[in-house]
JSON list of C-alpha atoms in Angstrom, two decimals:
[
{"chain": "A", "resi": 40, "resn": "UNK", "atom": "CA", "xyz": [13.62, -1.89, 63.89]},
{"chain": "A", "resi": 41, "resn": "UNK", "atom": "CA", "xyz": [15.47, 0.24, 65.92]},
{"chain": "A", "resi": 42, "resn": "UNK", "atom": "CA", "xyz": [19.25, -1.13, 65.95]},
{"chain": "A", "resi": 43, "resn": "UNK", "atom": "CA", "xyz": [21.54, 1.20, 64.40]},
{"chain": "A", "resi": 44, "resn": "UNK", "atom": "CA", "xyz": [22.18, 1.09, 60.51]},
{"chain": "A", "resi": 45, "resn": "UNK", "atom": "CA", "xyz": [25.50, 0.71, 59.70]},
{"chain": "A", "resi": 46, "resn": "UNK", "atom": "CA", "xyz": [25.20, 1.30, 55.86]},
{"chain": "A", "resi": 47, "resn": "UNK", "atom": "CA", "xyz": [24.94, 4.93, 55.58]},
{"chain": "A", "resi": 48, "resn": "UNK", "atom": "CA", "xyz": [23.48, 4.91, 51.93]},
{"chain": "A", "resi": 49, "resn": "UNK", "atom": "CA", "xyz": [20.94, 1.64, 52.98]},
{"chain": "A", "resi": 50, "resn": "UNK", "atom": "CA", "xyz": [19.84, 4.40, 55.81]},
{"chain": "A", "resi": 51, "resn": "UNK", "atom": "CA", "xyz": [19.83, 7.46, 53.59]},
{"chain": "A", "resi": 52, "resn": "UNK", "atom": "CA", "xyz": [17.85, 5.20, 50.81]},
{"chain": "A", "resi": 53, "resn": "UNK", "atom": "CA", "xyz": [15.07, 3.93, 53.17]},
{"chain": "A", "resi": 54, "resn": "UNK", "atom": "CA", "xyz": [14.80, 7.32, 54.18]},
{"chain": "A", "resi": 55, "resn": "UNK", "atom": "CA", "xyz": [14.24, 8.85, 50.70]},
{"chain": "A", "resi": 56, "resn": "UNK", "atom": "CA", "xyz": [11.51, 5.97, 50.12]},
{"chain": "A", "resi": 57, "resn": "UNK", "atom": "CA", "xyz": [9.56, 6.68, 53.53]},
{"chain": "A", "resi": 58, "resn": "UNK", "atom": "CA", "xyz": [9.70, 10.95, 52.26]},
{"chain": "A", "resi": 59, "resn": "UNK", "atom": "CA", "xyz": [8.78, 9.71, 48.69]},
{"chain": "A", "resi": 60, "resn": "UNK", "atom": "CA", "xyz": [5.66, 7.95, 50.11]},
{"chain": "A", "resi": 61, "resn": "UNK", "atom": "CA", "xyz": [4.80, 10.99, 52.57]},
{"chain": "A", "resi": 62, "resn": "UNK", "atom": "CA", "xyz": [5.33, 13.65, 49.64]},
{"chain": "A", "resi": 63, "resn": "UNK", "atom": "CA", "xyz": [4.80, 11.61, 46.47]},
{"chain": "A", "resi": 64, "resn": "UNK", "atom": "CA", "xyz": [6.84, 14.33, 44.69]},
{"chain": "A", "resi": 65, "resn": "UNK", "atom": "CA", "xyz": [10.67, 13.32, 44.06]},
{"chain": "A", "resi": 66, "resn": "UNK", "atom": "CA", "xyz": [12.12, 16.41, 44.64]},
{"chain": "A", "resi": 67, "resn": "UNK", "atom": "CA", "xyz": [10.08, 17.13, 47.41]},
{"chain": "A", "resi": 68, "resn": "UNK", "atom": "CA", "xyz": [11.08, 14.01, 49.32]},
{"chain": "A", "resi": 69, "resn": "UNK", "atom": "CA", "xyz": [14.89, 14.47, 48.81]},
{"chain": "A", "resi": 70, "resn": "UNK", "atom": "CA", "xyz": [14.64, 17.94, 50.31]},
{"chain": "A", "resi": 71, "resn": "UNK", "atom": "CA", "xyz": [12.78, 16.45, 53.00]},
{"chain": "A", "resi": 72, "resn": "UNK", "atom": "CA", "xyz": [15.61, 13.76, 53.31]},
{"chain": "A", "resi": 73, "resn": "UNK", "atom": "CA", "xyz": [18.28, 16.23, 52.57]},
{"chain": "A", "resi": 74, "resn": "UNK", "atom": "CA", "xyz": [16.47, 18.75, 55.74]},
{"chain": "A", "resi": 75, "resn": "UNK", "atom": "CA", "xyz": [15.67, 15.40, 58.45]},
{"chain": "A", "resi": 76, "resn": "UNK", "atom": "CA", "xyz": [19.46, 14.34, 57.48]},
{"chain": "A", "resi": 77, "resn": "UNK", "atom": "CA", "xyz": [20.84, 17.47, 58.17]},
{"chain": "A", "resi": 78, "resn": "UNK", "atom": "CA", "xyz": [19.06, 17.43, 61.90]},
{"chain": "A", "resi": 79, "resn": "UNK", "atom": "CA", "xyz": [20.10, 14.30, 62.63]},
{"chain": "A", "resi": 80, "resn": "UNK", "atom": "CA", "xyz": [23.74, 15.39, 62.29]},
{"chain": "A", "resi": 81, "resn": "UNK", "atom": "CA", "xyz": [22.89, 18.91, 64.21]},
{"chain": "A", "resi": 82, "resn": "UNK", "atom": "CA", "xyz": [21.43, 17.46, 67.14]},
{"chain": "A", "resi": 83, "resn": "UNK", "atom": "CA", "xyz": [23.73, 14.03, 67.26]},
{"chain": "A", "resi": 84, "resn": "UNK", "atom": "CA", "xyz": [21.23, 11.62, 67.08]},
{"chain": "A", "resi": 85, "resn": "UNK", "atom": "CA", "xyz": [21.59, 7.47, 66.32]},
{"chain": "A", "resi": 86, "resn": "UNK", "atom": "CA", "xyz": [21.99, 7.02, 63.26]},
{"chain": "A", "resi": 87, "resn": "UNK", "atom": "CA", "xyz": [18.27, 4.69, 63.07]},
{"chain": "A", "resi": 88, "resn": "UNK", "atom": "CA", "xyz": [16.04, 4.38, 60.94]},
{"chain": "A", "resi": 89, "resn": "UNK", "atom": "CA", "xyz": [13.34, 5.12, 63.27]},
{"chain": "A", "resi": 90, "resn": "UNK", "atom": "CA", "xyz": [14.78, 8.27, 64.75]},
{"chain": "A", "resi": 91, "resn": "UNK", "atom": "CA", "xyz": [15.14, 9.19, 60.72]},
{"chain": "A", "resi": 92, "resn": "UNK", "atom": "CA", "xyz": [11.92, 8.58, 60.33]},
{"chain": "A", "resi": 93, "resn": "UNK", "atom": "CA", "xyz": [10.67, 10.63, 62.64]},
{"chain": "A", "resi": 94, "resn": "UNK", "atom": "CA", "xyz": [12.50, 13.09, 61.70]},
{"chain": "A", "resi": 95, "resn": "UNK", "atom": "CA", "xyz": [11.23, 12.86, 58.32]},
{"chain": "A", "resi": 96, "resn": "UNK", "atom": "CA", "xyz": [7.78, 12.50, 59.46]},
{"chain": "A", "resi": 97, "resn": "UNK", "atom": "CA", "xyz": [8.11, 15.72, 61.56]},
{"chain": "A", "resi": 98, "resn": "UNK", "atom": "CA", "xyz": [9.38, 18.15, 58.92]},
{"chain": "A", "resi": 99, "resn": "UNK", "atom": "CA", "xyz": [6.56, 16.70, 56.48]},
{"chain": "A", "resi": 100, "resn": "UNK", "atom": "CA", "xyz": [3.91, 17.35, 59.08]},
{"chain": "A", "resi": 101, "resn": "UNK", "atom": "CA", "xyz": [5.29, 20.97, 60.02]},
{"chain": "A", "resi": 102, "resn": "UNK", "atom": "CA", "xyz": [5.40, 22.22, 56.24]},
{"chain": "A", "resi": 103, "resn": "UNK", "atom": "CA", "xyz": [2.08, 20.78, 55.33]},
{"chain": "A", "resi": 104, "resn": "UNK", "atom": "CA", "xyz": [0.39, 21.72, 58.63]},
{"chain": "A", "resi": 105, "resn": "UNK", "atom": "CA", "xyz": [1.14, 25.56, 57.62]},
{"chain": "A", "resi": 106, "resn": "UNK", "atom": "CA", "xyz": [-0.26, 24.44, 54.02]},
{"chain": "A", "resi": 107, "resn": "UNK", "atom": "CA", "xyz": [-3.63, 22.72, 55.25]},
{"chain": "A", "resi": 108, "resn": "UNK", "atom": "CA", "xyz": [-2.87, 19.78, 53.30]},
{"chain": "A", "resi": 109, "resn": "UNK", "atom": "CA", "xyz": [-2.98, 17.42, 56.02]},
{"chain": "A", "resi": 110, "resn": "UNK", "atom": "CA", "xyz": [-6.92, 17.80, 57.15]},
{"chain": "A", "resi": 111, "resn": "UNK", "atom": "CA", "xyz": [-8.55, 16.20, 60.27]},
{"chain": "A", "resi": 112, "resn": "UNK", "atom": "CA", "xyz": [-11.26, 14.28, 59.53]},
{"chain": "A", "resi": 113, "resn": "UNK", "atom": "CA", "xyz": [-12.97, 11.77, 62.59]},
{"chain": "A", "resi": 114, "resn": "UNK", "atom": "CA", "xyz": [-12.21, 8.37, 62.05]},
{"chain": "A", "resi": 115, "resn": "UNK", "atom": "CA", "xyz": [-14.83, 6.17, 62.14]},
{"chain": "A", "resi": 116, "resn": "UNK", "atom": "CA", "xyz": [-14.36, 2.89, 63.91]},
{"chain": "A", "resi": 117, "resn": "UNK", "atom": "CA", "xyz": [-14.42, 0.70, 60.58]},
{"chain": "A", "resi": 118, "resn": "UNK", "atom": "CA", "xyz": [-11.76, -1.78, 61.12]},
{"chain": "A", "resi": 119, "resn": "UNK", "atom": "CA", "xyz": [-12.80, -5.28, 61.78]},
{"chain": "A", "resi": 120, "resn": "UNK", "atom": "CA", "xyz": [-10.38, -6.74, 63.55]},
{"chain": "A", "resi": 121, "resn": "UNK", "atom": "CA", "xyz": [-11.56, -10.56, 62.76]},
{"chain": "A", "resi": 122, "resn": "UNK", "atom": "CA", "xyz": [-11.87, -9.86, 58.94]},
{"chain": "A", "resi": 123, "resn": "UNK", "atom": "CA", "xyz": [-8.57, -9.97, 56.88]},
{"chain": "A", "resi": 124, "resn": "UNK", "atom": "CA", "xyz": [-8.04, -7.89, 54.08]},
{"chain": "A", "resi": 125, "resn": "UNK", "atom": "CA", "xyz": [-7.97, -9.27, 50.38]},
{"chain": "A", "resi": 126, "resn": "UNK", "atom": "CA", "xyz": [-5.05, -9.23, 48.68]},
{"chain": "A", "resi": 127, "resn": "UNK", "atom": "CA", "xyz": [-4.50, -6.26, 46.32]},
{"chain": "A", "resi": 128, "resn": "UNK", "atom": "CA", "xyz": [-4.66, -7.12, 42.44]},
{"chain": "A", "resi": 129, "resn": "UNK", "atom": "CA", "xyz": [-1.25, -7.14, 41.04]},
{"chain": "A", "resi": 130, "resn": "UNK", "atom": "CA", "xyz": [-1.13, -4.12, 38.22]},
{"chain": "A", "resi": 131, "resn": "UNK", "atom": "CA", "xyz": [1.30, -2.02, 36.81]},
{"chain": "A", "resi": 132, "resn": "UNK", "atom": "CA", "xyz": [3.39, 0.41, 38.04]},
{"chain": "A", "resi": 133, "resn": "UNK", "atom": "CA", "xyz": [1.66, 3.75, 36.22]},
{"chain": "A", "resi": 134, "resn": "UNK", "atom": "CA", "xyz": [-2.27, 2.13, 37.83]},
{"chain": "A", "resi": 135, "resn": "UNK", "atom": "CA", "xyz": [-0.56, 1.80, 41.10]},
{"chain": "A", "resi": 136, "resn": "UNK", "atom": "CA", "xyz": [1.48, 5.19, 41.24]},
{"chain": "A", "resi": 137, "resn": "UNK", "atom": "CA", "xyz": [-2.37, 6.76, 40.22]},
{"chain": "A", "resi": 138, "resn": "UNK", "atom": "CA", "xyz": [-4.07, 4.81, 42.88]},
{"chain": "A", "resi": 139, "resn": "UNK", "atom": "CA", "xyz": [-1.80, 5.96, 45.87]},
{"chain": "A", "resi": 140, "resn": "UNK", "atom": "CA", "xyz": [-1.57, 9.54, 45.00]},
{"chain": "A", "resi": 141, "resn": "UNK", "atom": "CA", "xyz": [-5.33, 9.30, 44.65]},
{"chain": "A", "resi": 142, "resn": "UNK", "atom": "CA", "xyz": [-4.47, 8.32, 48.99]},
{"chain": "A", "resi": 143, "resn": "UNK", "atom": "CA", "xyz": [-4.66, 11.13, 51.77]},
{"chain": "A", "resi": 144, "resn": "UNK", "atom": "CA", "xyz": [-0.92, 11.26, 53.11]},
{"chain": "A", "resi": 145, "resn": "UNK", "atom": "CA", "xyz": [-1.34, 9.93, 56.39]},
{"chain": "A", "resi": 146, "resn": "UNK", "atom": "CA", "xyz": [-3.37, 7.36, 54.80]},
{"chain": "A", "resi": 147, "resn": "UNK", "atom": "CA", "xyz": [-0.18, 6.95, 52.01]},
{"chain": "A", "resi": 148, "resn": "UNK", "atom": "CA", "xyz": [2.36, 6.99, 54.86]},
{"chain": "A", "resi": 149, "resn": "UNK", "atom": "CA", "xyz": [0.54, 4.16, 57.84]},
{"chain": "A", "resi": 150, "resn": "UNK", "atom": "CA", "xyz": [0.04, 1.88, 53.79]},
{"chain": "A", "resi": 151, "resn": "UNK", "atom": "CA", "xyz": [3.79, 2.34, 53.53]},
{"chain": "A", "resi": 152, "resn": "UNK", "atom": "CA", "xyz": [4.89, 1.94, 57.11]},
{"chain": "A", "resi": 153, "resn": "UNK", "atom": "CA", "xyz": [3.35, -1.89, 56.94]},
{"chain": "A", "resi": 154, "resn": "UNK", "atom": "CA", "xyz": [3.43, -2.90, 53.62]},
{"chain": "A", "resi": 155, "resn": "UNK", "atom": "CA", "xyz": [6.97, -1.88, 52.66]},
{"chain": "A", "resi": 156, "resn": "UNK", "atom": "CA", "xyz": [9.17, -1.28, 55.60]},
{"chain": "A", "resi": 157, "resn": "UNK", "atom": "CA", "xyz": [7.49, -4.13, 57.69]},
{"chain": "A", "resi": 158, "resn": "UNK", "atom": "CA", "xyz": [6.28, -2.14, 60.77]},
{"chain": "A", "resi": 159, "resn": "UNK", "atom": "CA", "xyz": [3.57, -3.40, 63.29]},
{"chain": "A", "resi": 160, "resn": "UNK", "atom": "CA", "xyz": [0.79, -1.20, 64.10]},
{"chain": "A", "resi": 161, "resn": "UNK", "atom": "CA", "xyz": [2.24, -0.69, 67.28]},
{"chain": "A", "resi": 162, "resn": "UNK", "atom": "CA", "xyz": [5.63, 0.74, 65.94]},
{"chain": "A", "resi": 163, "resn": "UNK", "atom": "CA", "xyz": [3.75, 2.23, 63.24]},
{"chain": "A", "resi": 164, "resn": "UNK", "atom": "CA", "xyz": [1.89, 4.36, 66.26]},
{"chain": "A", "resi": 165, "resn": "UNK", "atom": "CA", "xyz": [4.85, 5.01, 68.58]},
{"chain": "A", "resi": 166, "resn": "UNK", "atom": "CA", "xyz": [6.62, 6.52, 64.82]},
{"chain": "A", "resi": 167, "resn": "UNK", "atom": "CA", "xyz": [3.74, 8.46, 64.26]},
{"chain": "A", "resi": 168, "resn": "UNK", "atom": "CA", "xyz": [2.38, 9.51, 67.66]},
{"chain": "A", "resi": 169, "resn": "UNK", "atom": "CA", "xyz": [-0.85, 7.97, 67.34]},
{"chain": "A", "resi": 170, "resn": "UNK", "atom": "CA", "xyz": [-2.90, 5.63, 68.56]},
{"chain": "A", "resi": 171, "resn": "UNK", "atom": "CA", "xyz": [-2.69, 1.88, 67.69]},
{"chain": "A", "resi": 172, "resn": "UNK", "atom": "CA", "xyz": [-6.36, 1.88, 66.79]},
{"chain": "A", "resi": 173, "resn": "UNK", "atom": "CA", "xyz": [-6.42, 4.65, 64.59]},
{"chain": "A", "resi": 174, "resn": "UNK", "atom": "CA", "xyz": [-3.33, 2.98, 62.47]},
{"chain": "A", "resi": 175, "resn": "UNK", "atom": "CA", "xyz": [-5.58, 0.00, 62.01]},
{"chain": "A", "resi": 176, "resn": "UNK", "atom": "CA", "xyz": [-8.37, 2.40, 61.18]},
{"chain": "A", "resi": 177, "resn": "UNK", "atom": "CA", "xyz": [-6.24, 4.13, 58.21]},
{"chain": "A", "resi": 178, "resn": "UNK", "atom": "CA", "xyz": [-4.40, 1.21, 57.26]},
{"chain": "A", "resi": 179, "resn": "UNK", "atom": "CA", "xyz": [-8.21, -0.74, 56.74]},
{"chain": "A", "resi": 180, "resn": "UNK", "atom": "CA", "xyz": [-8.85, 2.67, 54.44]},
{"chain": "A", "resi": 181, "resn": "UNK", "atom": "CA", "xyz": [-5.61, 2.57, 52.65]},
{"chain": "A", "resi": 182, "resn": "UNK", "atom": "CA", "xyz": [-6.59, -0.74, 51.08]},
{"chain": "A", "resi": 183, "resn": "UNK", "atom": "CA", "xyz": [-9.90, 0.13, 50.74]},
{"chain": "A", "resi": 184, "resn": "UNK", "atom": "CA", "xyz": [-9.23, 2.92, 48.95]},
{"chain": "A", "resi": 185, "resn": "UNK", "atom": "CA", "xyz": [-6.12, 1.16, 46.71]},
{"chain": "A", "resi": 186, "resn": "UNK", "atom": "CA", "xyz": [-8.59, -1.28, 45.92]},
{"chain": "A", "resi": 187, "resn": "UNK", "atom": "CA", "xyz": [-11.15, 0.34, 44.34]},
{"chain": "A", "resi": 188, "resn": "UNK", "atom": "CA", "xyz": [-8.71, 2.85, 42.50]},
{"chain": "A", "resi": 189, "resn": "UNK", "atom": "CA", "xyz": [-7.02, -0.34, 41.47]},
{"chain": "A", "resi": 190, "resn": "UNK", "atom": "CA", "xyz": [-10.97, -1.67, 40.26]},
{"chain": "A", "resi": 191, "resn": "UNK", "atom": "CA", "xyz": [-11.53, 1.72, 38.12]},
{"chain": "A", "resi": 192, "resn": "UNK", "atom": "CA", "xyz": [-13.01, 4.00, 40.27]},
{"chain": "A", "resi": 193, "resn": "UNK", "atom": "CA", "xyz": [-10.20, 6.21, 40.91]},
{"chain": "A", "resi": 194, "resn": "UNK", "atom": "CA", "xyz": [-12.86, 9.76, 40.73]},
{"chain": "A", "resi": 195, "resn": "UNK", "atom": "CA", "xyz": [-14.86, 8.30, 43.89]},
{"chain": "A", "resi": 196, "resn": "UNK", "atom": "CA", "xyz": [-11.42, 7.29, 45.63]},
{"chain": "A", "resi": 197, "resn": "UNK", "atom": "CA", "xyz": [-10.27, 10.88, 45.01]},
{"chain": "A", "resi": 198, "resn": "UNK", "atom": "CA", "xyz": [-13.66, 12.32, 46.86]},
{"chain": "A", "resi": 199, "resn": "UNK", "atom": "CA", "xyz": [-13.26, 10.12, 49.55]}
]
């Protein structure tokens, strides 16, 4: 997932989807795209999609940290390693934009990470600096909380 991407616009496109998942606000996540892209080209970088990403992932983090919007809550050690998750129930697209923006965005962004742009938890921990554990840990809670939301019960999702 690291080879360089040739396509500038395929690059610049994945990019706006990881910021739209991070943000969940359009124009929020092309100014986020617009800022990452524009250190990228200041400090010469590959042109990857990981090193994107973490660009991305850093300006997020740095404007919401001054915001409080990100808070630390302990993890608990929930994930089950031997148990796979069920499958989501397929709905439509105005249930499932509710049910992730009812998500915590760290919790939105490790969902996206695996289920969209294919990322292990590994590479989903190196990207985001944390450990592999912990991924697991929000990913399990991602789905847990989609799935509910998804079931009706998008107030206790919200509180949770």
């Amino acid at each position: 997932m690291n080879e360089p991407i040739s396509d500038l616009r395929a690059l610049l496109l994945s990019g706006y989807r990881y910021a739209l998942s991070l943000t969940h606000h359009r124009s929020q996540a092309e100014d986020l795209v617009q800022d990452a892209w524009v250190a990228v080209l200041q400090a010469r970088g590959p042109r990857t999609r990981a090193y994107l990403f973490t660009a991305i992932r850093s300006r997020f983090l740095n404007e919401h940290r001054r915001e409080r919007l990100v808070p630390m809550v302990p993890l608990e050690d929930s994930y089950d390693a031997a148990s796979d998750d069920p499958p989501l129930p397929d709905v439509g697209p105005a249930a499932l934009e509710r049910a992730l923006g009812a998500l915590r965005p760290v919790e939105r962004e490790t969902f996206y990470l695996a289920s969209v742009e294919g990322y292990t938890a590994d590479e989903i921990g190196k990207l985001m600096q944390t450990p592999r554990g912990t991924v697991l840990s929000l990913l399990h809670r991602a789905r847990a909380k989609l799935r509910r939301a998804l079931a009706g019960d998008i107030d206790a999702v919200a509180k949770t």
